[in-house]
Coordinates of C-alpha atoms in Angstrom, one line a residue:
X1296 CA 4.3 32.7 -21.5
X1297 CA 6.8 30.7 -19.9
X1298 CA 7.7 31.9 -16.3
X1299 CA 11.3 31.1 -14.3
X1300 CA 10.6 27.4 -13.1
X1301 CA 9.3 26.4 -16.8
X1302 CA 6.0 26.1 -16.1
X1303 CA 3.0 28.6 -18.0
X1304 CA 2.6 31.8 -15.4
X1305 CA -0.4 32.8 -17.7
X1306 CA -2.3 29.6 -16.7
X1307 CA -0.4 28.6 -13.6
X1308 CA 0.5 25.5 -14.7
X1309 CA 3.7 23.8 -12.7
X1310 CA 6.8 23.2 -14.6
X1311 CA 7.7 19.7 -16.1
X1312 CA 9.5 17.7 -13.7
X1313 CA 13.3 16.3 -14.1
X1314 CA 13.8 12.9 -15.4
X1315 CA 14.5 11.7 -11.7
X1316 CA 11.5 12.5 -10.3
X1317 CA 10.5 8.8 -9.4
X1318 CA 14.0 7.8 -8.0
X1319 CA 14.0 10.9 -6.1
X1320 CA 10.7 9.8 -4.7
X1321 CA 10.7 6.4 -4.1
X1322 CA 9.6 4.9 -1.0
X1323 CA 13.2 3.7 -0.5
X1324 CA 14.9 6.9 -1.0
X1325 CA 12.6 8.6 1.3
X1326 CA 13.7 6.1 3.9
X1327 CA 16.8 6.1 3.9
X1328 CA 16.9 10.1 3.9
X1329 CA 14.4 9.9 7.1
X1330 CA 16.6 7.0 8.8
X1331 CA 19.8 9.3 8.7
X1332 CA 17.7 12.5 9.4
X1333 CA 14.5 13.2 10.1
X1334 CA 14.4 16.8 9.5
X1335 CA 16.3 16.6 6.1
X1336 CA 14.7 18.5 3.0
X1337 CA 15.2 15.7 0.6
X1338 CA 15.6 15.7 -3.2
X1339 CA 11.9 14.5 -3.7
X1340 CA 11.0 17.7 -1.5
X1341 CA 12.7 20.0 -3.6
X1342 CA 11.6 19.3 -6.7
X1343 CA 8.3 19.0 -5.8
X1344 CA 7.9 22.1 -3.9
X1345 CA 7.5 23.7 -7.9
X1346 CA 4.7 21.6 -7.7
X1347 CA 2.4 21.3 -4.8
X1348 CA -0.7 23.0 -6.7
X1349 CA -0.8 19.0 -7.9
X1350 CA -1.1 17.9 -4.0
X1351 CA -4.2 20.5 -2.6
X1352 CA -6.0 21.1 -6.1
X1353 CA -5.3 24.4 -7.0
X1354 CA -3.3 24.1 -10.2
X1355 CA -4.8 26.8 -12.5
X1356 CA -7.1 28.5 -9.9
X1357 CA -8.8 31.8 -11.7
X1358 CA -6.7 31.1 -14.8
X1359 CA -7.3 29.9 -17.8
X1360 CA -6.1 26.5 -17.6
X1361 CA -7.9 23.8 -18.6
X1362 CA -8.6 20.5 -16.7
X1363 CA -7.0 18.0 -19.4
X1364 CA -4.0 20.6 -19.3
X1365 CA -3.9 20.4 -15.3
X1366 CA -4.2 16.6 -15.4
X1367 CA -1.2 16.3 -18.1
X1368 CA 0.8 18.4 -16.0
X1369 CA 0.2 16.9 -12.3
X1370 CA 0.3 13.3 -13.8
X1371 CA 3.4 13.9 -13.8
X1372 CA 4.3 15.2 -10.3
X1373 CA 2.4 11.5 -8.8
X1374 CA 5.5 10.2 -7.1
X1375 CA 5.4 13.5 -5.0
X1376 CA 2.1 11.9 -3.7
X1377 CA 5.0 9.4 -1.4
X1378 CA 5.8 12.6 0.8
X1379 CA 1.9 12.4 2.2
X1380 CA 1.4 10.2 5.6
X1381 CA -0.5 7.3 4.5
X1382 CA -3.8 7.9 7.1
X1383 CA -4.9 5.4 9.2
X1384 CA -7.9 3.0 8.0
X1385 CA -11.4 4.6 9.5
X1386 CA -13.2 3.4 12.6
X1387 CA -15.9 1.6 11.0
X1388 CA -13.6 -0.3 8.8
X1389 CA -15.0 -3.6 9.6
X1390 CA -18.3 -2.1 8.5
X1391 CA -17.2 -0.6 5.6
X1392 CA -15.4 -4.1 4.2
X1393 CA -18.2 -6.3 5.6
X1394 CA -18.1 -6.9 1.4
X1395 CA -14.4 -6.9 0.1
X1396 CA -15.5 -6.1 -3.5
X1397 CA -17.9 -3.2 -2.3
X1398 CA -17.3 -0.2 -4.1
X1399 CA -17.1 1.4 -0.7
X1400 CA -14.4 -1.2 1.0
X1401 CA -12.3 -1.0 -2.5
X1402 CA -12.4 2.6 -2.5
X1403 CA -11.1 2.7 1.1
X1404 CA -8.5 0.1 0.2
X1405 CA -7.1 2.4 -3.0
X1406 CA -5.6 4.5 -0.5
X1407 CA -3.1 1.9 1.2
X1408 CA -2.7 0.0 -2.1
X1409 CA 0.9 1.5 -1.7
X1410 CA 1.3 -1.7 0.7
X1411 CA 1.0 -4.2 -1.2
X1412 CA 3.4 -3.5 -4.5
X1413 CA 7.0 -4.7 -4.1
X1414 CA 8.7 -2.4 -6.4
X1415 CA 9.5 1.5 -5.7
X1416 CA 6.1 2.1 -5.4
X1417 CA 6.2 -0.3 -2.4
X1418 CA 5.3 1.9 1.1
X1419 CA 5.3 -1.2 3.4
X1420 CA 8.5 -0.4 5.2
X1421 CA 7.7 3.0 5.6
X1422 CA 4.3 2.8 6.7
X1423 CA 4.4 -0.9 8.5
X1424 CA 2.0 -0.4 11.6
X1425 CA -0.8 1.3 9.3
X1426 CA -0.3 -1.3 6.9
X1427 CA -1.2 -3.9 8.8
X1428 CA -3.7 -2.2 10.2
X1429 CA -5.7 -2.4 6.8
X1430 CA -4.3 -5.5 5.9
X1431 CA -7.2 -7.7 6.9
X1432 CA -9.3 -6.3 4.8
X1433 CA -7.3 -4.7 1.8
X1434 CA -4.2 -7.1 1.6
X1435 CA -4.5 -9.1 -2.2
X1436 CA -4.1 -13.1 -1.5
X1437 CA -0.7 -13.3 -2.3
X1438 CA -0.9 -16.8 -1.8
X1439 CA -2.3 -16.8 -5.3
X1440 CA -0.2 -14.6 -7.1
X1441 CA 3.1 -16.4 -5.4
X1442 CA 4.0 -13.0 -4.8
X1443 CA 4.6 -11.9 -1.0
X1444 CA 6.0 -8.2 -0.9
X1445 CA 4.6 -7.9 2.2
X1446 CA 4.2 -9.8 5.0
X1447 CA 0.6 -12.2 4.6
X1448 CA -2.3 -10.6 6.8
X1449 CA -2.9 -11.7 10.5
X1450 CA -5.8 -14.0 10.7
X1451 CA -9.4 -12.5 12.6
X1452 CA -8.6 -12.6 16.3
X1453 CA -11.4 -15.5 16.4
X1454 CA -9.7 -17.6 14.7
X1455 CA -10.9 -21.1 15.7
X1456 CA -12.0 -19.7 18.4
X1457 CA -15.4 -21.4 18.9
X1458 CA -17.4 -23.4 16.3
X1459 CA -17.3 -26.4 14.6
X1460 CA -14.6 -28.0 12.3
X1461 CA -15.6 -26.6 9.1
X1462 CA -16.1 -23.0 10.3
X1463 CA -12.4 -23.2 11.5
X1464 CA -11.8 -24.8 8.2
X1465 CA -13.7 -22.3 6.0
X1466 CA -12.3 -19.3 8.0
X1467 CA -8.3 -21.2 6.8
X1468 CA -8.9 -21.6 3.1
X1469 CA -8.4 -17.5 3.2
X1470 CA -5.1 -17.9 5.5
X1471 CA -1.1 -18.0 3.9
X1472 CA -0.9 -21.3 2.4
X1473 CA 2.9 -20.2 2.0
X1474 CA 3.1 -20.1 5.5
X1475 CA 2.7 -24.1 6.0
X1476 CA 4.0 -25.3 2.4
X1477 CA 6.3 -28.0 2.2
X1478 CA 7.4 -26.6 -0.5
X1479 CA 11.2 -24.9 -0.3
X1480 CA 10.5 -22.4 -3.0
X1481 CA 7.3 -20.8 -2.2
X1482 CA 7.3 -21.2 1.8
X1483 CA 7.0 -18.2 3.5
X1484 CA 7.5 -18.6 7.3
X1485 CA 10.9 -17.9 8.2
X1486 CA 10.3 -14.2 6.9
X1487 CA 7.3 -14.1 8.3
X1488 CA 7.4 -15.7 11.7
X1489 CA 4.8 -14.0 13.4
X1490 CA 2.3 -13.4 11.5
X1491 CA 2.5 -16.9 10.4
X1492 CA 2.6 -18.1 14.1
X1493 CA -0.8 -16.4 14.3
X1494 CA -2.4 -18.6 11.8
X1495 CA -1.1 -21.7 13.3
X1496 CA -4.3 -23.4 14.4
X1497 CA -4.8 -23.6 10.6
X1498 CA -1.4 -25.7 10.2
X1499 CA -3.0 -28.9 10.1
X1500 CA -5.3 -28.1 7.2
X1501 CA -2.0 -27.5 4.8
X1502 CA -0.9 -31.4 5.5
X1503 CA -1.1 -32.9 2.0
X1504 CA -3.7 -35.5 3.3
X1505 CA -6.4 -32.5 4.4
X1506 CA -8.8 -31.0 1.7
X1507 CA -9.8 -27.7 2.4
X1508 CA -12.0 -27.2 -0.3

């Protein structure tokens, strides 16, 4: 039986969402309704009120609803997942990434992955200080990809700090190359002055006559 919102009241099932859904939700639109007012009820909010059950888990609770018929359903109600705070990273962090590709670190890093995509899906600007706060550890080498929606990741405050040549070297190769390019089309430091002022003691090792390999 199909109740008043068009979802299934015998199985509690939300209803479909409109076609907008994902505009309505989009890390841009939910910034600029925030910058004009903070307290507005926005379009994502209303049409995702129908569907919360997705957001705590309790679609279909003492129903008969299956769990492929609950996963259809909330699939679809994803972008309401931009209304959540993104948290901040855990204590033990540095711990917990001691191994980027540990199943532990990566799972950790799912949860901001929102930071580094550059298209609606893209939470950078709404989330900047957190983002950077995992950024050391979860940020992709954009250098690689030549893609730099975000700003690159500040370097390890010991940074050529103490050591020998190579361990400053070694601890470069995993800096923004884009920062210290000469090339035009790919360089990256006048958007990113900052951060790329933090990696400067790496400079020199960019210079086309300096291997870093």
């Amino acid at each position: 039986m199909v109740d008043k919102y068009g979802g299934d009241s015998n199985q509690a099932l939300p209803p479909i969402p409109p076609n907008n859904l994902q505009s309505a939700c989009s890390y841009p639109a939910l910034s600029a309704f925030h910058q004009s007012d903070g307290n507005v009820i926005t379009e994502c909010n209303q049409i995702c009120d129908a569907g919360m059950c997705c957001m705590d888990g309790t679609c279909g609770e003492g129903t008969t609803a299956t769990e492929i018929a609950i996963s259809d359903r909330c699939a679809a109600y994803e972008p309401c997942r931009h209304l959540l705070e993104l948290p901040t990273p855990p204590d033990d962090m540095e711990t917990l990434c001691k191994d980027k590709e540990s199943s532990q670190c990566l799972d950790v890093c799912s949860i901001a992955s929102c930071c580094w995509k550059s298209n609606d899906d893209g939470c950078f600007a709404s989330f900047e200080q957190r983002c950077l706060s995992y950024a050391p550890y979860c940020s992709p080498n954009m250098s690689v990809t030549g893609d730099f929606p975000a700003p690159p990741s500040p370097p390890p405050p010991d940074l050529c700090v103490s050591g020998p040549p190579s361990a400053c070297r070694n601890a470069c190769k995993s800096g923004p190359s884009c920062c210290f390019t000469p090339s035009i089309e790919v360089n990256c430091f006048s958007q990113n002055e900052e951060t790329c002022g933090m990696w400067a003691k790496c400079a020199p090792f960019y210079q086309k006559d300096v291997e870093l390999a």
